[in-house]
N, CA, C and O atoms as a DFTB+ gen file, in Angstrom:
348 C
 N C O
     1  1       5.148     -51.256     -18.001
     2  2       3.983     -50.805     -18.758
     3  2       2.640     -50.812     -17.515
     4  3       2.336     -51.640     -16.656
     5  1       2.260     -49.948     -17.768
     6  2       0.708     -49.785     -17.258
     7  2      -0.223     -50.559     -17.418
     8  3      -0.853     -50.598     -18.474
     9  1      -0.466     -51.278     -16.445
    10  2      -1.873     -52.363     -16.276
    11  2      -3.277     -51.134     -16.872
    12  3      -3.896     -50.257     -16.269
    13  1      -3.325     -51.622     -18.270
    14  2      -4.495     -51.155     -18.713
    15  2      -6.327     -51.540     -18.310
    16  3      -7.179     -50.672     -18.501
    17  1      -6.649     -52.747     -17.829
    18  2      -7.731     -52.806     -17.843
    19  2      -7.961     -53.964     -16.384
    20  3      -7.083     -54.824     -16.312
    21  1      -8.765     -53.996     -15.574
    22  2      -9.026     -55.342     -14.178
    23  2     -10.336     -56.002     -15.207
    24  3     -11.351     -55.569     -15.752
    25  1      -9.523     -57.458     -15.068
    26  2     -10.870     -58.351     -15.767
    27  2     -12.011     -58.365     -14.694
    28  3     -12.020     -58.300     -13.464
    29  1     -13.136     -58.495     -15.830
    30  2     -14.493     -58.521     -15.208
    31  2     -14.642     -58.953     -13.842
    32  3     -15.257     -58.418     -12.920
    33  1     -13.856     -60.192     -13.880
    34  2     -13.828     -61.223     -12.623
    35  2     -13.193     -60.600     -11.309
    36  3     -13.597     -60.698     -10.150
    37  1     -12.445     -60.149     -11.649
    38  2     -11.292     -58.692     -10.892
    39  2     -11.997     -58.197      -9.819
    40  3     -11.735     -58.270      -8.618
    41  1     -13.422     -57.408     -10.702
    42  2     -13.680     -55.994     -10.313
    43  2     -14.699     -56.802      -8.449
    44  3     -15.153     -57.905      -8.145
    45  1     -14.614     -55.732      -7.894
    46  2     -15.315     -55.771      -6.829
    47  2     -16.783     -55.269      -6.581
    48  3     -17.335     -55.203      -5.483
    49  1     -17.300     -54.937      -7.770
    50  2     -18.479     -54.402      -7.986
    51  2     -19.247     -53.225      -7.096
    52  3     -20.441     -52.955      -6.969
    53  1     -18.035     -52.640      -6.534
    54  2     -18.160     -51.537      -6.011
    55  2     -18.149     -49.970      -7.037
    56  3     -17.690     -48.895      -6.648
    57  1     -18.690     -50.196      -8.193
    58  2     -18.551     -48.889      -9.070
    59  2     -19.108     -47.950      -8.343
    60  3     -19.906     -48.089      -7.416
    61  1     -18.568     -46.782      -8.886
    62  2     -19.529     -45.628      -8.597
    63  2     -20.234     -45.330      -9.223
    64  3     -20.003     -45.781     -10.344
    65  1     -21.305     -44.609      -9.175
    66  2     -22.412     -44.303      -9.514
    67  2     -22.165     -43.182     -10.852
    68  3     -21.054     -42.673     -10.995
    69  1     -23.203     -42.885     -11.717
    70  2     -22.694     -41.774     -12.785
    71  2     -22.763     -40.138     -11.500
    72  3     -21.923     -39.238     -11.526
    73  1     -23.754     -40.181     -10.705
    74  2     -23.727     -39.252      -9.930
    75  2     -22.240     -38.845      -9.415
    76  3     -21.783     -37.704      -9.483
    77  1     -21.555     -39.993      -8.879
    78  2     -19.982     -39.844      -8.027
    79  2     -19.168     -39.505      -8.831
    80  3     -18.295     -38.650      -8.679
    81  1     -19.460     -40.369     -10.074
    82  2     -18.279     -40.176     -10.977
    83  2     -18.208     -38.509     -11.862
    84  3     -17.251     -37.866     -12.292
    85  1     -19.336     -38.309     -11.859
    86  2     -19.508     -36.634     -12.629
    87  2     -18.817     -35.596     -11.170
    88  3     -18.080     -34.613     -11.240
    89  1     -19.198     -36.045     -10.356
    90  2     -18.871     -35.212      -9.256
    91  2     -17.330     -35.242      -8.598
    92  3     -16.864     -34.442      -7.787
    93  1     -16.825     -36.159      -9.067
    94  2     -15.573     -36.556      -8.554
    95  2     -14.959     -35.775     -10.390
    96  3     -14.082     -34.915     -10.303
    97  1     -15.343     -36.052     -11.486
    98  2     -14.688     -35.256     -12.218
    99  2     -14.720     -33.230     -12.333
   100  3     -13.893     -32.449     -12.803
   101  1     -15.975     -33.015     -11.711
   102  2     -15.624     -31.982     -11.451
   103  2     -15.032     -31.356     -10.199
   104  3     -14.889     -30.134     -10.142
   105  1     -14.736     -32.031      -9.345
   106  2     -14.000     -31.658      -8.050
   107  2     -12.218     -31.649      -8.297
   108  3     -11.428     -31.030      -7.584
   109  1     -11.926     -32.337      -9.260
   110  2     -10.593     -32.625     -10.101
   111  2     -10.413     -31.596     -10.569
   112  3      -9.414     -30.935     -10.284
   113  1     -11.676     -31.035     -11.725
   114  2     -11.187     -30.147     -12.363
   115  2     -11.072     -28.481     -11.711
   116  3     -10.523     -27.461     -12.129
   117  1     -11.896     -28.808     -10.469
   118  2     -11.509     -27.419      -9.435
   119  2     -10.067     -27.343      -8.939
   120  3      -9.570     -26.255      -8.648
   121  1      -9.371     -28.523      -8.838
   122  2      -8.355     -28.625      -7.809
   123  2      -7.401     -28.056      -9.052
   124  3      -6.525     -27.261      -8.714
   125  1      -7.494     -28.370     -10.340
   126  2      -6.825     -28.133     -11.545
   127  2      -6.841     -26.553     -12.140
   128  3      -6.062     -25.958     -12.884
   129  1      -7.734     -26.266     -11.658
   130  2      -8.110     -24.602     -11.738
   131  2      -8.911     -24.302     -13.148
   132  3      -8.904     -23.161     -13.608
   133  1      -9.563     -25.318     -13.775
   134  2     -10.237     -25.936     -14.449
   135  2     -11.964     -24.834     -14.123
   136  3     -12.525     -25.281     -13.123
   137  1     -12.412     -24.147     -14.486
   138  2     -13.504     -23.259     -14.269
   139  2     -14.452     -22.731     -15.889
   140  3     -15.644     -22.519     -15.668
   141  1     -14.169     -22.602     -16.841
   142  2     -15.224     -22.385     -17.990
   143  2     -15.330     -23.532     -18.606
   144  3     -14.854     -24.632     -18.325
   145  1     -15.995     -23.186     -19.470
   146  2     -16.916     -24.637     -20.513
   147  2     -15.708     -25.025     -21.275
   148  3     -15.441     -26.218     -21.415
   149  1     -15.016     -24.164     -21.739
   150  2     -14.191     -24.274     -22.611
   151  2     -12.671     -25.441     -21.744
   152  3     -12.063     -26.394     -22.232
   153  1     -12.571     -24.940     -20.693
   154  2     -11.284     -25.327     -20.240
   155  2     -11.871     -26.890     -19.768
   156  3     -11.122     -27.867     -19.801
   157  1     -13.200     -26.981     -19.360
   158  2     -13.601     -28.555     -18.865
   159  2     -13.855     -29.256     -19.910
   160  3     -13.908     -30.443     -19.586
   161  1     -14.038     -29.100     -21.007
   162  2     -13.798     -29.730     -22.491
   163  2     -12.643     -29.947     -22.580
   164  3     -12.551     -30.922     -23.325
   165  1     -11.349     -29.528     -22.169
   166  2     -10.061     -29.384     -22.593
   167  2      -9.552     -30.249     -21.872
   168  3      -8.649     -30.917     -22.377
   169  1     -10.009     -30.561     -20.279
   170  2      -9.773     -31.030     -19.152
   171  2     -10.613     -32.450     -19.641
   172  3      -9.725     -33.272     -19.417
   173  1     -11.398     -32.992     -19.998
   174  2     -11.869     -33.873     -19.949
   175  2     -11.374     -34.808     -21.177
   176  3     -11.237     -36.022     -21.029
   177  1     -11.059     -33.994     -22.677
   178  2     -10.421     -34.543     -23.223
   179  2      -9.158     -35.221     -22.966
   180  3      -8.871     -36.340     -23.392
   181  1      -8.332     -34.385     -22.155
   182  2      -7.280     -34.924     -21.771
   183  2      -7.221     -35.947     -21.032
   184  3      -6.462     -36.877     -21.305
   185  1      -7.916     -35.948     -20.099
   186  2      -7.940     -36.541     -18.698
   187  2      -9.182     -37.716     -18.714
   188  3      -9.093     -38.557     -17.819
   189  1      -9.923     -37.798     -19.323
   190  2     -10.941     -38.599     -19.063
   191  2     -10.570     -40.156     -19.557
   192  3     -11.476     -40.928     -19.245
   193  1      -9.451     -40.806     -20.257
   194  2      -9.052     -41.968     -20.692
   195  2      -8.867     -42.799     -18.979
   196  3      -9.402     -43.664     -18.285
   197  1      -7.281     -41.438     -18.957
   198  2      -6.916     -42.009     -17.223
   199  2      -7.934     -42.121     -16.424
   200  3      -7.997     -43.150     -15.751
   201  1      -8.712     -41.371     -16.323
   202  2      -9.587     -41.139     -15.485
   203  2     -10.229     -42.337     -15.194
   204  3     -10.068     -42.932     -14.128
   205  1     -10.920     -42.699     -16.059
   206  2     -12.104     -44.048     -16.459
   207  2     -11.280     -45.222     -16.024
   208  3     -11.646     -46.008     -15.150
   209  1      -9.966     -45.314     -16.783
   210  2      -8.728     -46.534     -16.166
   211  2      -8.719     -46.672     -14.504
   212  3      -8.731     -47.766     -13.939
   213  1      -8.697     -45.397     -13.815
   214  2      -8.386     -45.244     -12.700
   215  2      -9.767     -45.546     -11.695
   216  3      -9.654     -45.596     -10.470
   217  1     -11.141     -45.746     -12.440
   218  2     -12.517     -45.803     -12.158
   219  2     -12.323     -47.168     -11.517
   220  3     -12.849     -47.427     -10.435
   221  1     -11.352     -48.295     -12.368
   222  2     -11.178     -49.564     -12.045
   223  2     -10.578     -49.916     -10.705
   224  3     -10.766     -50.972     -10.099
   225  1      -9.808     -48.864     -10.306
   226  2      -8.889     -49.599      -8.948
   227  2      -9.621     -48.808      -7.926
   228  3      -9.807     -47.605      -7.742
   229  1      -9.992     -49.977      -7.289
   230  2     -10.829     -50.176      -6.015
   231  2     -10.402     -48.676      -4.747
   232  3     -11.138     -47.968      -4.060
   233  1      -9.141     -48.713      -4.896
   234  2      -8.542     -47.641      -4.153
   235  2      -8.689     -46.251      -4.278
   236  3      -8.831     -45.514      -3.302
   237  1      -8.652     -45.738      -5.826
   238  2      -9.068     -44.993      -6.112
   239  2     -10.612     -44.196      -5.899
   240  3     -10.898     -43.006      -5.764
   241  1     -11.449     -45.457      -5.940
   242  2     -12.691     -45.290      -5.943
   243  2     -12.867     -45.105      -4.425
   244  3     -13.794     -44.425      -3.986
   245  1     -11.991     -45.701      -3.646
   246  2     -12.696     -44.950      -2.043
   247  2     -11.987     -43.800      -1.512
   248  3     -12.245     -43.373      -0.387
   249  1     -11.234     -43.352      -2.154
   250  2     -10.761     -41.783      -2.805
   251  2     -11.799     -40.866      -2.764
   252  3     -11.995     -39.980      -1.933
   253  1     -12.684     -41.278      -4.104
   254  2     -13.776     -40.067      -4.101
   255  2     -14.407     -40.328      -3.322
   256  3     -14.705     -39.313      -2.693
   257  1     -15.275     -42.021      -2.554
   258  2     -15.887     -41.844      -1.912
   259  2     -15.823     -41.113      -0.812
   260  3     -16.746     -40.464      -0.321
   261  1     -14.374     -41.247      -0.287
   262  2     -14.175     -40.159       0.879
   263  2     -14.131     -38.654       0.971
   264  3     -14.147     -37.798       1.855
   265  1     -14.059     -38.726      -0.483
   266  2     -14.027     -37.060      -0.665
   267  2     -12.670     -36.549      -0.454
   268  3     -12.566     -35.356      -0.166
   269  1     -11.393     -37.417      -0.576
   270  2     -10.266     -37.224      -0.590
   271  2      -9.653     -36.521      -2.189
   272  3      -8.679     -37.182      -2.548
   273  1      -9.965     -35.453      -3.126
   274  2      -9.737     -35.126      -4.000
   275  2      -8.360     -35.053      -4.329
   276  3      -7.707     -35.540      -5.252
   277  1      -8.122     -34.469      -3.543
   278  2      -6.403     -34.280      -3.579
   279  2      -5.588     -35.296      -4.181
   280  3      -4.988     -35.217      -5.252
   281  1      -5.644     -36.565      -3.123
   282  2      -5.184     -37.395      -3.759
   283  2      -5.304     -38.251      -4.333
   284  3      -4.513     -39.178      -4.503
   285  1      -6.873     -38.009      -4.958
   286  2      -7.516     -38.418      -6.304
   287  2      -6.686     -38.026      -7.128
   288  3      -6.110     -38.777      -7.916
   289  1      -6.488     -36.569      -7.037
   290  2      -5.638     -35.833      -8.411
   291  2      -3.829     -36.197      -8.574
   292  3      -3.070     -36.165      -9.542
   293  1      -3.681     -36.460      -7.449
   294  2      -2.062     -36.934      -7.505
   295  2      -2.006     -38.199      -7.835
   296  3      -0.876     -38.544      -8.179
   297  1      -3.200     -39.430      -7.871
   298  2      -3.155     -40.632      -8.274
   299  2      -3.483     -40.029      -9.594
   300  3      -2.319     -39.895      -9.973
   301  1      -4.254     -39.526     -10.661
   302  2      -4.542     -39.324     -11.900
   303  2      -3.192     -38.545     -12.176
   304  3      -2.697     -39.168     -13.116
   305  1      -2.484     -37.684     -11.902
   306  2      -1.292     -36.948     -12.336
   307  2      -0.224     -38.085     -12.741
   308  3       0.334     -38.250     -13.826
   309  1      -0.090     -38.916     -11.387
   310  2       0.899     -39.891     -11.599
   311  2       0.763     -40.809     -12.974
   312  3       1.649     -40.996     -13.808
   313  1      -0.594     -41.334     -12.982
   314  2      -0.864     -42.364     -13.283
   315  2      -0.627     -41.692     -15.176
   316  3      -0.098     -42.358     -16.066
   317  1      -1.116     -40.446     -15.323
   318  2      -0.946     -39.892     -16.949
   319  2       1.019     -39.660     -17.114
   320  3       1.675     -39.591     -18.153
   321  1       1.499     -39.592     -15.672
   322  2       2.984     -39.866     -16.305
   323  2       3.417     -40.980     -16.370
   324  3       4.372     -41.238     -17.103
   325  1       2.832     -41.874     -15.641
   326  2       3.425     -43.657     -15.749
   327  2       2.986     -43.569     -17.794
   328  3       3.797     -43.548     -18.719
   329  1       1.338     -43.535     -17.869
   330  2       1.280     -43.855     -19.204
   331  2       1.975     -43.019     -20.073
   332  3       1.942     -43.584     -21.166
   333  1       2.648     -41.868     -20.176
   334  2       3.436     -40.773     -21.081
   335  2       4.944     -41.723     -21.209
   336  3       5.573     -41.981     -22.235
   337  1       5.211     -42.071     -19.962
   338  2       6.921     -42.938     -19.930
   339  2       6.694     -44.088     -20.658
   340  3       7.748     -44.584     -21.058
   341  1       5.489     -44.815     -21.040
   342  2       5.276     -46.080     -21.346
   343  2       5.512     -45.764     -22.619
   344  3       6.402     -46.367     -23.218
   345  1       4.829     -44.857     -23.198
   346  2       4.669     -44.427     -24.763
   347  2       5.603     -44.414     -25.520
   348  3       5.441     -44.082     -26.694
């Protein structure tokens, strides 16, 4: 089973800003070949839950901060695959 949430007391307090979060989503969409508004809306609908959960992972946040979006996309894809297996 995929761990769904990190307890508040386990969070490190190094959350991404709204700007960092938006930039990360845009970069991940670019890597996925998503360019137009309808495709972006579809990507967000499909990926936002997994993306939001990964924001609780300090390693994922560090990948975003470091600009390592290839690895961040791989983590997102793997997370979604694990969720589908668990379902």
